[in-house]
Tab-separated table of C-alpha atoms in Angstrom:
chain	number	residue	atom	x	y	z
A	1	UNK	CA	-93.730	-20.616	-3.656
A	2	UNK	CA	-94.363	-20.563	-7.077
A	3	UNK	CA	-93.193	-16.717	-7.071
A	4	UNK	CA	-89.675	-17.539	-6.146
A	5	UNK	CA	-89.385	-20.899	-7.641
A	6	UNK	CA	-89.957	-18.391	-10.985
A	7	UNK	CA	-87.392	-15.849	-9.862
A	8	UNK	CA	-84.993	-18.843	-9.586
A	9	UNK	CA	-86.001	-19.605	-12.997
A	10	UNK	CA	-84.882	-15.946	-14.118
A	11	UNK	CA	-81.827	-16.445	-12.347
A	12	UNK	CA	-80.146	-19.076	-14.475
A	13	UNK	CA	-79.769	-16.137	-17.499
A	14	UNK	CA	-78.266	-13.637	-14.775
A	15	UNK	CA	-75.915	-16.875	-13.638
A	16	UNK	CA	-74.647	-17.400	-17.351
A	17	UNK	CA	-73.650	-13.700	-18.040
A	18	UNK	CA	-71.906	-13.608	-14.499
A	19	UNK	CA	-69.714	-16.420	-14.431
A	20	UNK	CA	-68.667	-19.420	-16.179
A	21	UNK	CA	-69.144	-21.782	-13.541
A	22	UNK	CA	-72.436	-22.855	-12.203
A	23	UNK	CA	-73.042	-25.418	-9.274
A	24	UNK	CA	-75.887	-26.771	-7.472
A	25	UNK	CA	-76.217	-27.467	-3.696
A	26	UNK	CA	-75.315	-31.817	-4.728
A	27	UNK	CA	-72.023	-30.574	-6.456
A	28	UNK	CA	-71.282	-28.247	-3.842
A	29	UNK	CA	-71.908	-30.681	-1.144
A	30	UNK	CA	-69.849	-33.655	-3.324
A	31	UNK	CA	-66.430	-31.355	-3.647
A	32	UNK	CA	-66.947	-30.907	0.318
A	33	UNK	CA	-66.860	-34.581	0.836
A	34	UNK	CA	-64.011	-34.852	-0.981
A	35	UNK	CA	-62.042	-31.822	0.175
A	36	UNK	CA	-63.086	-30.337	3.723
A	37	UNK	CA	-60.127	-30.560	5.589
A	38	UNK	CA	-62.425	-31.448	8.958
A	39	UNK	CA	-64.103	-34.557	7.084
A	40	UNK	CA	-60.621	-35.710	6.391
A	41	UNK	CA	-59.242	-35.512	9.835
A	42	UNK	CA	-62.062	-36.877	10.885
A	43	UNK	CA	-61.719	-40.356	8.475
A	44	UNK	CA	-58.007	-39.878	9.776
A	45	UNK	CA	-58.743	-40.240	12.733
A	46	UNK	CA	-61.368	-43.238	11.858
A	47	UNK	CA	-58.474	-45.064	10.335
A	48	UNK	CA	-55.897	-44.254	13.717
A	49	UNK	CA	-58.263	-46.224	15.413
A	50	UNK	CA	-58.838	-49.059	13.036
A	51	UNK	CA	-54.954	-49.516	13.428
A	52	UNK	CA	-55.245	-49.006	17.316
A	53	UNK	CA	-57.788	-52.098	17.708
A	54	UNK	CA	-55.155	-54.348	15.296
A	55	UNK	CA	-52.839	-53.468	18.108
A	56	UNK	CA	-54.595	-54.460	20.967
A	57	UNK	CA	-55.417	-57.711	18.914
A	58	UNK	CA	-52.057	-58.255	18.885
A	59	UNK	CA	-51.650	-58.764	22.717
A	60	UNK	CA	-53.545	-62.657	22.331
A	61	UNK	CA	-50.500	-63.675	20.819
A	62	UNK	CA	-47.118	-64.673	22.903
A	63	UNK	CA	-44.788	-61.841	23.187
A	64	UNK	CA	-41.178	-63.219	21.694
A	65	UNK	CA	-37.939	-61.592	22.460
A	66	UNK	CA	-33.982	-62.019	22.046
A	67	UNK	CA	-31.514	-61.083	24.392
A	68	UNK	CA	-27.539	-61.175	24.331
A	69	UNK	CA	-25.087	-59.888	26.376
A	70	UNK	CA	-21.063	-60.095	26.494
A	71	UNK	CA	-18.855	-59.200	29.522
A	72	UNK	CA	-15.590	-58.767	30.370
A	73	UNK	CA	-14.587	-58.137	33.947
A	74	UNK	CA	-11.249	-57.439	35.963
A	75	UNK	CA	-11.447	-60.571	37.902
A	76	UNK	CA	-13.614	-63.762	37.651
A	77	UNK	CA	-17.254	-63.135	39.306
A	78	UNK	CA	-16.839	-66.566	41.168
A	79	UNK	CA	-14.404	-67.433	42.885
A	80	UNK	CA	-13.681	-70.291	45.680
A	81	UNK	CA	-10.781	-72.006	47.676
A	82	UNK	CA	-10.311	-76.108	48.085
A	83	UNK	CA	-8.732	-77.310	50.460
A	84	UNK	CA	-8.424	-81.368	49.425
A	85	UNK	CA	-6.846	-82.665	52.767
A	86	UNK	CA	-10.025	-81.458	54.191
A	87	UNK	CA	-11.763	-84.400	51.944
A	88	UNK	CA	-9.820	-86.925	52.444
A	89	UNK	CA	-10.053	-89.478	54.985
A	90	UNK	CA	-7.393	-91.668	56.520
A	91	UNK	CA	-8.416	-94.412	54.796
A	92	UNK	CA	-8.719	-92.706	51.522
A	93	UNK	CA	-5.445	-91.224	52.371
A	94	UNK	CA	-4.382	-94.688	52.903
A	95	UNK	CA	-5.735	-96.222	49.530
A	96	UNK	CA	-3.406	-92.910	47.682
A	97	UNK	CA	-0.312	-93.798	49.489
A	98	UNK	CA	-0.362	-96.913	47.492
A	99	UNK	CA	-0.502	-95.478	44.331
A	100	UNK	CA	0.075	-91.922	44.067
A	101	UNK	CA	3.900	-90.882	44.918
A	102	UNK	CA	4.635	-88.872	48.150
A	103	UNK	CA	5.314	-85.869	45.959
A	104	UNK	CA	2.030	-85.791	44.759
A	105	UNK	CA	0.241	-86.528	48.176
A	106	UNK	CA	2.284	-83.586	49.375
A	107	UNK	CA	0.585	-81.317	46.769
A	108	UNK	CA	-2.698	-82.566	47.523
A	109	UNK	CA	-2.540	-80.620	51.211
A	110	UNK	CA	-2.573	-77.499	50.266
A	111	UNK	CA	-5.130	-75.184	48.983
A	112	UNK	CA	-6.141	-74.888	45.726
A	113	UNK	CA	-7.661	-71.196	44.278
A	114	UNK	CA	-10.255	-71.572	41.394
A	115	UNK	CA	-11.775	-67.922	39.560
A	116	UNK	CA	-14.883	-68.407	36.955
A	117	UNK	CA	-16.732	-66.223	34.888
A	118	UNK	CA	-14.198	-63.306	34.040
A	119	UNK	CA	-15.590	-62.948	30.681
A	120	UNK	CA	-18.659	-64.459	28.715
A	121	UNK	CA	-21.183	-64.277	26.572
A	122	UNK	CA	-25.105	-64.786	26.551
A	123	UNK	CA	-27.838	-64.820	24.347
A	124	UNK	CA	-31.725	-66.707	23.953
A	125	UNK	CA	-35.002	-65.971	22.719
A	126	UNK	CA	-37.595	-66.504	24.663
A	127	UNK	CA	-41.558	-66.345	23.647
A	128	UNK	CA	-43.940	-65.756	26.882
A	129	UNK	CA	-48.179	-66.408	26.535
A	130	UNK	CA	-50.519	-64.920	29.038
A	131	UNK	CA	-52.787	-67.373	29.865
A	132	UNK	CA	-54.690	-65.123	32.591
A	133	UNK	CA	-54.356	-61.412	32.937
A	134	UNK	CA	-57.303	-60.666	34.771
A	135	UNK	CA	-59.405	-59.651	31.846
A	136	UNK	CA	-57.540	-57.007	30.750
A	137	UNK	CA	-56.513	-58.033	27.142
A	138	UNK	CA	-59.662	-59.012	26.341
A	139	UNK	CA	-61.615	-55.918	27.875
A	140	UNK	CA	-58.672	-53.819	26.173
A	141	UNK	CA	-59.335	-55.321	22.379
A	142	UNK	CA	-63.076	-54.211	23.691
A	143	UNK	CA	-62.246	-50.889	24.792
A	144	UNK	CA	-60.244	-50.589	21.298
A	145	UNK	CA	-63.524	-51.573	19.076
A	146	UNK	CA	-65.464	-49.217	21.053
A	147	UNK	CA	-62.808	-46.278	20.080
A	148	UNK	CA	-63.282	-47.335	16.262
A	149	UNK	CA	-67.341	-47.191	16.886
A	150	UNK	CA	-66.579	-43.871	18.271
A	151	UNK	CA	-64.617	-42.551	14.954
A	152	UNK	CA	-66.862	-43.959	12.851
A	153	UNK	CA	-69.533	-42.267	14.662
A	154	UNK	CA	-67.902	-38.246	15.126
A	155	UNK	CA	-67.147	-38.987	11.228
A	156	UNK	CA	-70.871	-38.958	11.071
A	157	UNK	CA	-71.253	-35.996	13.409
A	158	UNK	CA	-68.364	-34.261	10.974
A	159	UNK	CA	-70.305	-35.186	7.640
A	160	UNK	CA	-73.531	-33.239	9.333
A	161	UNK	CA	-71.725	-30.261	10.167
A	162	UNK	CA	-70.285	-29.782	6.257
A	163	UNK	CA	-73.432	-30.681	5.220
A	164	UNK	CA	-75.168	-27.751	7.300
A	165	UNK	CA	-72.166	-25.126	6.868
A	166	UNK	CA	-72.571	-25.809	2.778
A	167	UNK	CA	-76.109	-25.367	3.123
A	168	UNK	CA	-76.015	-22.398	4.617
A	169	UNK	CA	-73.163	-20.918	2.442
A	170	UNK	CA	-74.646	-21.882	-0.246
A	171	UNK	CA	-78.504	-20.422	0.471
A	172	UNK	CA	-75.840	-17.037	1.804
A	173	UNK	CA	-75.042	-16.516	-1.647
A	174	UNK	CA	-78.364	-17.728	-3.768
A	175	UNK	CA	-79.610	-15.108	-1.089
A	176	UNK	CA	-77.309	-12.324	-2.372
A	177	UNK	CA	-77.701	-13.320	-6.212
A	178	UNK	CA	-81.348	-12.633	-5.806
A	179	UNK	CA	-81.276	-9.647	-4.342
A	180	UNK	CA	-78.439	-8.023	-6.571
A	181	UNK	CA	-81.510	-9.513	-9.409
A	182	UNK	CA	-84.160	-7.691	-7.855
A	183	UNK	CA	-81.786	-4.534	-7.225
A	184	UNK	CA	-81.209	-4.630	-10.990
A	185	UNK	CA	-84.577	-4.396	-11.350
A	186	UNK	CA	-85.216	-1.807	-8.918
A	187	UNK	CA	-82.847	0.455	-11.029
A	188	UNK	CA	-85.196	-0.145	-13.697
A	189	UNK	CA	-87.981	0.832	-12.645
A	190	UNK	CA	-86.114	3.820	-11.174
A	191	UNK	CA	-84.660	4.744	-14.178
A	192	UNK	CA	-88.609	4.560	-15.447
A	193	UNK	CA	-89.211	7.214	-12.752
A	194	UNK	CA	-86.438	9.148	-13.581
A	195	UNK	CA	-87.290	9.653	-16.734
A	196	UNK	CA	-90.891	10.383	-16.137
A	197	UNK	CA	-89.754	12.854	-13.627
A	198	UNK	CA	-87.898	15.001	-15.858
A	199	UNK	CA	-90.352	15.139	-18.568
A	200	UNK	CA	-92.781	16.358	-16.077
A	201	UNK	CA	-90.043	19.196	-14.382
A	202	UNK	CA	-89.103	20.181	-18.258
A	203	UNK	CA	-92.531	20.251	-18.159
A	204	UNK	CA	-93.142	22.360	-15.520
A	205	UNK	CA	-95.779	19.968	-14.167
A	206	UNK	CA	-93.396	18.142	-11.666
A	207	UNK	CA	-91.422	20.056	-8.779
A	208	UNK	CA	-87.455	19.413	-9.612
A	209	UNK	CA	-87.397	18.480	-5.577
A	210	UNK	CA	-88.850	15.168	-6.886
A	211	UNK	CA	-86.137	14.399	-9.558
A	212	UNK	CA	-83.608	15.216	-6.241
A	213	UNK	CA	-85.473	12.280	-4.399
A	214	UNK	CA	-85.784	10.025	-7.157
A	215	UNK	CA	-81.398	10.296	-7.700
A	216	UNK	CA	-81.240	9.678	-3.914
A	217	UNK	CA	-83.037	6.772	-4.460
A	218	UNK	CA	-81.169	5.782	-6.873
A	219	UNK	CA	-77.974	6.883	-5.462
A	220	UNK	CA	-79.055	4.535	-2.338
A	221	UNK	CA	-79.668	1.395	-4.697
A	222	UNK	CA	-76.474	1.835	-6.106
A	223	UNK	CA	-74.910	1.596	-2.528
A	224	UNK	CA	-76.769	-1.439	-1.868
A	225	UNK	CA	-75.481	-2.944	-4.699
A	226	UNK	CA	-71.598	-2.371	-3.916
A	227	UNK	CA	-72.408	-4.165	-0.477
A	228	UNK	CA	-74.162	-6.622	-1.936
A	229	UNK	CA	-71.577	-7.485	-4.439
A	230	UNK	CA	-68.804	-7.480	-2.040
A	231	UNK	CA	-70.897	-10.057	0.740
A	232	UNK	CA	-71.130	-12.019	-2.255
A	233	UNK	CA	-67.399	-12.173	-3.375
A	234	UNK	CA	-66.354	-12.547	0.377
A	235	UNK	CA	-68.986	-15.914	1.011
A	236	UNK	CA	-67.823	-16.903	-2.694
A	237	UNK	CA	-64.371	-17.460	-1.132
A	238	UNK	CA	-65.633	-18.606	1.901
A	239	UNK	CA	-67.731	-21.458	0.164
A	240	UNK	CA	-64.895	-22.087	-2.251
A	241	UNK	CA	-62.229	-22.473	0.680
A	242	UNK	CA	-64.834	-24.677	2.675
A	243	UNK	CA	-65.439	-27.063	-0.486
A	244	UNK	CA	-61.266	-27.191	-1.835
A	245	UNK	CA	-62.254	-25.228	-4.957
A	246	UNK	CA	-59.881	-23.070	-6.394
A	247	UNK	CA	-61.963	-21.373	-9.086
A	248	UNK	CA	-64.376	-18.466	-7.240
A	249	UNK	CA	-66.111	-16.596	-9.834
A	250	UNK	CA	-68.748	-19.364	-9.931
A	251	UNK	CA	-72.825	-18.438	-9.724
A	252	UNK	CA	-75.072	-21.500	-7.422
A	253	UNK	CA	-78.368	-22.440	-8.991
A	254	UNK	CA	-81.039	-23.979	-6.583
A	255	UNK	CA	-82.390	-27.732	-7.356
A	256	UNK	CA	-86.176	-26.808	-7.188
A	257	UNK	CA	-87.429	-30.010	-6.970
A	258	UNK	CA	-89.247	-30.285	-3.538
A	259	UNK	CA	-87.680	-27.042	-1.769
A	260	UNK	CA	-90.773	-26.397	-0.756
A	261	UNK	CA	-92.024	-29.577	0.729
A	262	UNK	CA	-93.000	-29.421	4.520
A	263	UNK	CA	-90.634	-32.627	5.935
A	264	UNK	CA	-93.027	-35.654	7.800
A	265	UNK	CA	-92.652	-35.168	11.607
A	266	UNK	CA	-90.893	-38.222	13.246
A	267	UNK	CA	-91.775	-40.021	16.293
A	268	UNK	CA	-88.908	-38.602	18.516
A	269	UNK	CA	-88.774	-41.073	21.391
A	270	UNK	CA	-88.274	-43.928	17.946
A	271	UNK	CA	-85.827	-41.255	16.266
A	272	UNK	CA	-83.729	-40.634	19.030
A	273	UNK	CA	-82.273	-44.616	18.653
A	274	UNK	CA	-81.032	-43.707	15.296
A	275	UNK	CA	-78.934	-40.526	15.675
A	276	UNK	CA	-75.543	-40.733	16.173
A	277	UNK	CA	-75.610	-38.323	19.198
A	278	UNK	CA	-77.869	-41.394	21.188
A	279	UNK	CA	-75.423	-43.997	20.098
A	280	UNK	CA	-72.295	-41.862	20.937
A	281	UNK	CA	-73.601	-41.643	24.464
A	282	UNK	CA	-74.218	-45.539	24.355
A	283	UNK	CA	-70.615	-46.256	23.693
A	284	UNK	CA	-69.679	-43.537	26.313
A	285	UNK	CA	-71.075	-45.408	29.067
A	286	UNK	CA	-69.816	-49.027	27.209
A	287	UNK	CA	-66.426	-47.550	27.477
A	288	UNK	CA	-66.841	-46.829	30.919
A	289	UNK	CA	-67.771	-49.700	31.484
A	290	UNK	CA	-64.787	-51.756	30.150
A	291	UNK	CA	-62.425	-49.199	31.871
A	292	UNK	CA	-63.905	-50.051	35.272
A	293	UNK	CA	-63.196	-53.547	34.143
A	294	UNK	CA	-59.898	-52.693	33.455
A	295	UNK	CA	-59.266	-51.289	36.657
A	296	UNK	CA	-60.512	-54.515	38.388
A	297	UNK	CA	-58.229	-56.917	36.261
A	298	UNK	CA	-55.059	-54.765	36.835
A	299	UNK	CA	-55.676	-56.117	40.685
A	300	UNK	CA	-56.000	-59.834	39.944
A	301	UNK	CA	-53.184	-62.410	39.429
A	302	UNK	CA	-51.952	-63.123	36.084
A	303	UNK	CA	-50.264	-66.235	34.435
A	304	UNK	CA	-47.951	-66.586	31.827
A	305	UNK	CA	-46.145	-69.572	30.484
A	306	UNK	CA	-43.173	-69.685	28.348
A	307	UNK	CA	-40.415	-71.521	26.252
A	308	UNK	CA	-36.653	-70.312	25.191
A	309	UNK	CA	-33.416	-71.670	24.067
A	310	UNK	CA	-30.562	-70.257	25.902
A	311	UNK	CA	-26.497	-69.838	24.717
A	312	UNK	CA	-23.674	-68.670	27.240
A	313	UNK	CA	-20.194	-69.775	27.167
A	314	UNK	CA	-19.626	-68.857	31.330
A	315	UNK	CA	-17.680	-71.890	32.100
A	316	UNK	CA	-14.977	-71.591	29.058
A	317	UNK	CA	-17.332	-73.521	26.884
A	318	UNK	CA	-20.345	-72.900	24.969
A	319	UNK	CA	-23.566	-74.570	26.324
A	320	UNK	CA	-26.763	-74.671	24.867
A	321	UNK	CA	-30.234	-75.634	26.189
A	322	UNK	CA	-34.054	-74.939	26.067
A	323	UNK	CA	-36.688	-74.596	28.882
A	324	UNK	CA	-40.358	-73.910	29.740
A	325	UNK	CA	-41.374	-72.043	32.557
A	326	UNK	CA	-44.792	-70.722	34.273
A	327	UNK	CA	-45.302	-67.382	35.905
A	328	UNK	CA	-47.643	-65.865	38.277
A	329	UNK	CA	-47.685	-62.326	39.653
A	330	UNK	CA	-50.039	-61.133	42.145
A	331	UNK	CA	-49.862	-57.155	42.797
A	332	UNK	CA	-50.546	-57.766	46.548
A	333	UNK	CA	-48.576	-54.344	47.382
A	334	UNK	CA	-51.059	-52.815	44.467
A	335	UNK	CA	-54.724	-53.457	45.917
A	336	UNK	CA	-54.450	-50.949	48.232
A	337	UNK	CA	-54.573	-48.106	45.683
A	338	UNK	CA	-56.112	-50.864	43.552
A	339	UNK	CA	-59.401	-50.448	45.050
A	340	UNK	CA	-59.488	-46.716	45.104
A	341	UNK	CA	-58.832	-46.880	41.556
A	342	UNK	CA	-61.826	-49.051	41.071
A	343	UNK	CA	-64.444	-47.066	43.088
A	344	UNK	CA	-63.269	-43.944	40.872
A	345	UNK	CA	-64.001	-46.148	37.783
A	346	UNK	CA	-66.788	-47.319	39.021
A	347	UNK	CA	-67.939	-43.305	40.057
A	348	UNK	CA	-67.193	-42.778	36.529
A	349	UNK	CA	-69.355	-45.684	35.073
A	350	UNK	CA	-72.362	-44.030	37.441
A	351	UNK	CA	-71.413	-40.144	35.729
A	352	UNK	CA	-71.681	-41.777	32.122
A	353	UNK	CA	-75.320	-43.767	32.652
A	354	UNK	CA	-76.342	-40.269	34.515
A	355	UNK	CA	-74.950	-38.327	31.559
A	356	UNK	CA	-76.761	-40.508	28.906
A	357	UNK	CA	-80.294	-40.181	30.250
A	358	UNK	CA	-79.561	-36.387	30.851
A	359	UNK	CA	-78.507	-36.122	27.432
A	360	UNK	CA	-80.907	-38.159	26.361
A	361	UNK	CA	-83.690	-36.332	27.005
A	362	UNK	CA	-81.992	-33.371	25.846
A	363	UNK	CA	-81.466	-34.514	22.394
A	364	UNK	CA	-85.307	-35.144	21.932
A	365	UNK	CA	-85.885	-31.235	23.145
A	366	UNK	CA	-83.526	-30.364	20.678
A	367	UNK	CA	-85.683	-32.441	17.869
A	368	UNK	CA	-88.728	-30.691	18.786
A	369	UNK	CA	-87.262	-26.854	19.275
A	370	UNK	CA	-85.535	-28.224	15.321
A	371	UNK	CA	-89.529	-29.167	14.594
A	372	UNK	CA	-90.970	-25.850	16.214
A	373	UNK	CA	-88.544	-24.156	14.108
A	374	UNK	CA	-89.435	-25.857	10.646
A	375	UNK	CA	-93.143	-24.403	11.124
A	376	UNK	CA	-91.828	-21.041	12.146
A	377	UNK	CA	-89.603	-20.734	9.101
A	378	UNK	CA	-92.704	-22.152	7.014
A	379	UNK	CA	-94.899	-19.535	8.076
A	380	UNK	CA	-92.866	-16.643	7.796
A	381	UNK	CA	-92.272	-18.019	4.397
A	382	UNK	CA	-96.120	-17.657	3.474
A	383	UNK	CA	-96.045	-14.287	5.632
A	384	UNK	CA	-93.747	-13.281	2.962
A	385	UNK	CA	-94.695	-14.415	-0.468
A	386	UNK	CA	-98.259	-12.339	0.570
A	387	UNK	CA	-95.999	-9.348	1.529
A	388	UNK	CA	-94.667	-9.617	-1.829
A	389	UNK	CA	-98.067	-9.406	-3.322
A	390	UNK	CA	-99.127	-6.847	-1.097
A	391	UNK	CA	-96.329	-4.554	-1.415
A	392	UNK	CA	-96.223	-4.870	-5.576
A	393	UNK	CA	-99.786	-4.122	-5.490
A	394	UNK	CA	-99.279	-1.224	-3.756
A	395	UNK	CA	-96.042	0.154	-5.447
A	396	UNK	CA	-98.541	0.260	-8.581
A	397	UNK	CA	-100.964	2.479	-7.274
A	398	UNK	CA	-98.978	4.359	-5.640
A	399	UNK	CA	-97.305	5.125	-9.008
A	400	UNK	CA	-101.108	5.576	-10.830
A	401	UNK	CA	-101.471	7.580	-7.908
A	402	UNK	CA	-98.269	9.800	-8.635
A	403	UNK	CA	-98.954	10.026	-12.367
A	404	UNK	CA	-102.579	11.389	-11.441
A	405	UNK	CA	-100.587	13.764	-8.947
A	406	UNK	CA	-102.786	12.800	-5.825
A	407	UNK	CA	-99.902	12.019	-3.773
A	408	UNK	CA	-96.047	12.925	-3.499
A	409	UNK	CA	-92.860	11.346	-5.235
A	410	UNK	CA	-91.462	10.104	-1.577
A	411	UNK	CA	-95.081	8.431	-1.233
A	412	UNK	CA	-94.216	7.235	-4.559
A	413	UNK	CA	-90.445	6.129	-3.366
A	414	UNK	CA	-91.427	4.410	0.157
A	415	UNK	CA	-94.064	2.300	-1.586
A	416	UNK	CA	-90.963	1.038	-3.796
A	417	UNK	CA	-88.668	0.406	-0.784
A	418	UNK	CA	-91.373	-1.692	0.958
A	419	UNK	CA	-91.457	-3.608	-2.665
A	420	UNK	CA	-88.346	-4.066	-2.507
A	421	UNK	CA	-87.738	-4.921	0.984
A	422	UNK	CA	-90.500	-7.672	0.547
A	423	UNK	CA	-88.502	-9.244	-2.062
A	424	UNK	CA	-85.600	-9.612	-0.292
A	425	UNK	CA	-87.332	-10.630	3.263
A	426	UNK	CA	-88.701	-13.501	1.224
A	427	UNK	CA	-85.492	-14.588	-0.349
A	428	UNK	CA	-83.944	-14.511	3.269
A	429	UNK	CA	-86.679	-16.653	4.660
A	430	UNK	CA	-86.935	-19.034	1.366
A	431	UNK	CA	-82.913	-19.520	2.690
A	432	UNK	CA	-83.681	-19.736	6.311
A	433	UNK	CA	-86.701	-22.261	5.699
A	434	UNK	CA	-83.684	-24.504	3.679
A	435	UNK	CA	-81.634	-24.418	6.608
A	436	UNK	CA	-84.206	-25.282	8.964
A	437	UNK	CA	-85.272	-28.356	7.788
A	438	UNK	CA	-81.967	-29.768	7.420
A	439	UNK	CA	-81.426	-28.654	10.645
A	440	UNK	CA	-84.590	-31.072	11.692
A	441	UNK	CA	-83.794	-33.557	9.429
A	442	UNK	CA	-80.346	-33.893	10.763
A	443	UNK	CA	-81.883	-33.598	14.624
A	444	UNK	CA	-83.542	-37.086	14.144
A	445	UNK	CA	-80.940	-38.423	12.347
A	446	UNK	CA	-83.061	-38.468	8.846
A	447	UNK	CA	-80.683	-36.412	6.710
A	448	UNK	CA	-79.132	-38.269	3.586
């Protein structure tokens, strides 16, 4: 460990010639919070539902509305014939004579036409308060708290998934910086060669075959390094697009404090309460749950009470009053399909406790394949920083052995590609070993 933490140590002059910009994994992970376009849909969509439960709250209170009409039609909407002979009596009849004149009696037999309602207006407000709806407001201000739960919980899922994709951007291109370093100093140590070389074929003690070999060498390196600087600029943007940064000719530096550390196992039954995967599923089946309860209340009576104050002006003059009234509504046409409904909500309730223990038990495989994984990347780690060792140990015999002329220049050559090839198979597994523990870490829920 101590080998690459000093490479990384070497980097930070190669960062300051390369670009002006330098960031470590915190900053890098900080601009994501503040600019990944998925973490922001995913607090919009923590905030739709924050307004969504206000809603539902709103259906305690009584609903209040205002109506008004006006009408004018081609005839009254009422009309009736009186006949007043038909209501009077002889002796009524009798009492008239007396007093009315015979003219007017006269009138009084025939039939008298009345028409109402020909034009009008109407208007009132009216406020209605559901005393009983079967559950379903209360159930549906549950169902809405559950949805903000939810949010608040994929935000958390969302936060996990920038965290890992930085990561592993960010080890991409620490990754890439160190090998373009240690192909710098393979062109070195090349150019070392080459110069040896052709001293020794000036010389005549050297065949100028090997000074061929050692340019095709170096002609490889330099081919390597054009790749190698192009991966870089293309994760650059990648990273920079990722974290909202609009300046890309920036260099990463590793924080070096505790890379190495081997993470504490957890106890994955215990862990599994705490991740937001297990409580997702918990709210799955509570929202089942509710919905079945729903479905039951939608198939019960409900009752509403009221008040309003009423206008209309139907009889030629305007007239003003206020009531209170009661309603009840049973759906008794409704609990035919009703009950269908509630089996398949019900059926559903069933699928999400099913799903949940499935899952369940899935999410602690995943912790341990995420554990299995840590040690995996820990020991290829080690495999590798003795590789190193190993292969630089032989790269400088193999050149004593060279300079003494025991063996050939491509003996010479292959030891420094397996140098080489050692350096940068323990860079990719110092990166990989980074990933994996967050990987763990966020598995049981422990990542910060």
């Amino acid at each position: 460990m101590k080998k690459f933490l000093a490479l990384f140590a070497g980097l930070t002059a190669f960062t300051v010639c390369e670009a002006q910009s330098i960031y470590t994994l915190e900053q890098m992970l900080d601009s994501a919070r503040q600019n990944n376009l998925a973490l922001r849909d995913a607090q919009y969509d923590v905030e739709a539902a924050r307004q969504q439960r206000k809603e539902a709250f709103t259906k305690f209170f009584p609903s209040i509305s205002g109506t008004g009409a006006w009408f004018n039609a081609d005839k009254g909407m009422a009309k009736m014939d009186i006949n007043p002979s038909e209501m009077i009596t002889p002796e009524l009849g009798a009492s008239l004579a007396t007093v009315f004149p015979v003219e007017a009696l006269a009138a009084l037999s025939n039939p008298i036409s009345m028409s109402m309602m020909k034009n009008g207006t109407i208007a009132g407000v009216n406020a209605t308060q559901p005393l009983f709806a079967g559950g379903q407001i209360v159930n549906g201000n549950r169902l809405a708290k559950v949805g903000e739960e939810v949010a608040n919980l994929q935000i958390q899922l969302t936060e996990n998934e920038m965290e890992l994709t930085t990561q592993q951007y960010f080890w991409q291109i620490i990754s890439l910086q160190e090998k373009l370093k240690t192909i710098g100093a393979v062109e070195a140590m090349l150019n070392d060669i080459h110069k040896d070389v052709d001293v020794a074929v000036h010389a005549g003690l050297a065949l100028r075959n090997d000074l061929l070999q050692v340019e095709l060498r170096q002609n490889e390196v330099e081919s390597q390094k054009l790749k190698l600087n192009n991966g870089l600029s293309l994760v650059r943007l990648l990273l920079a697009q990722y974290c909202g940064l609009h300046d890309t000719a920036f260099t990463l530096i590793p924080n070096t404090d505790d890379v190495t550390m081997l993470p504490m196992k957890e106890d994955h039954e215990q862990a599994l309460l705490g991740t937001a995967e297990y409580q997702l599923l918990g709210k799955q089946v509570e929202a089942a749950k509710l919905q079945r309860n729903i479905a039951v209340g939608q198939n019960l009576p409900s009752v509403a009470v009221g008040a309003g104050y009423n206008y209309h002006n139907l009889m030629e003059n305007d007239r003003t009053f206020a009531m209170v009234y009661a309603t009840v509504s049973v759906p008794i046409s409704d609990w035919w399909g009703g009950s269908h409904a509630i089996k398949r909500k019900r059926i559903e309730y069933q699928k999400a406790l099913d799903q949940q223990q499935d899952e369940s038990e899935l999410l602690q495989i995943r912790m341990q394949n995420a554990w299995n994984n840590v040690i995996e990347a820990r020991q290829q780690l080690d495999i590798a920083q003795r590789s190193i060792e190993q292969a630089e140990e032989n790269l400088r015999l193999n050149r004593d052995y060279y300079r003494a002329g025991t063996i050939k220049m491509s003996d010479l050559l292959e030891a420094q590609l397996l140098s080489q090839q050692a350096h940068d198979n323990y860079t990719d597994a110092f990166a990989d070993y980074q990933n994996k523990v967050l990987e763990y870490k966020q598995a049981v829920g422990a990542s910060e």
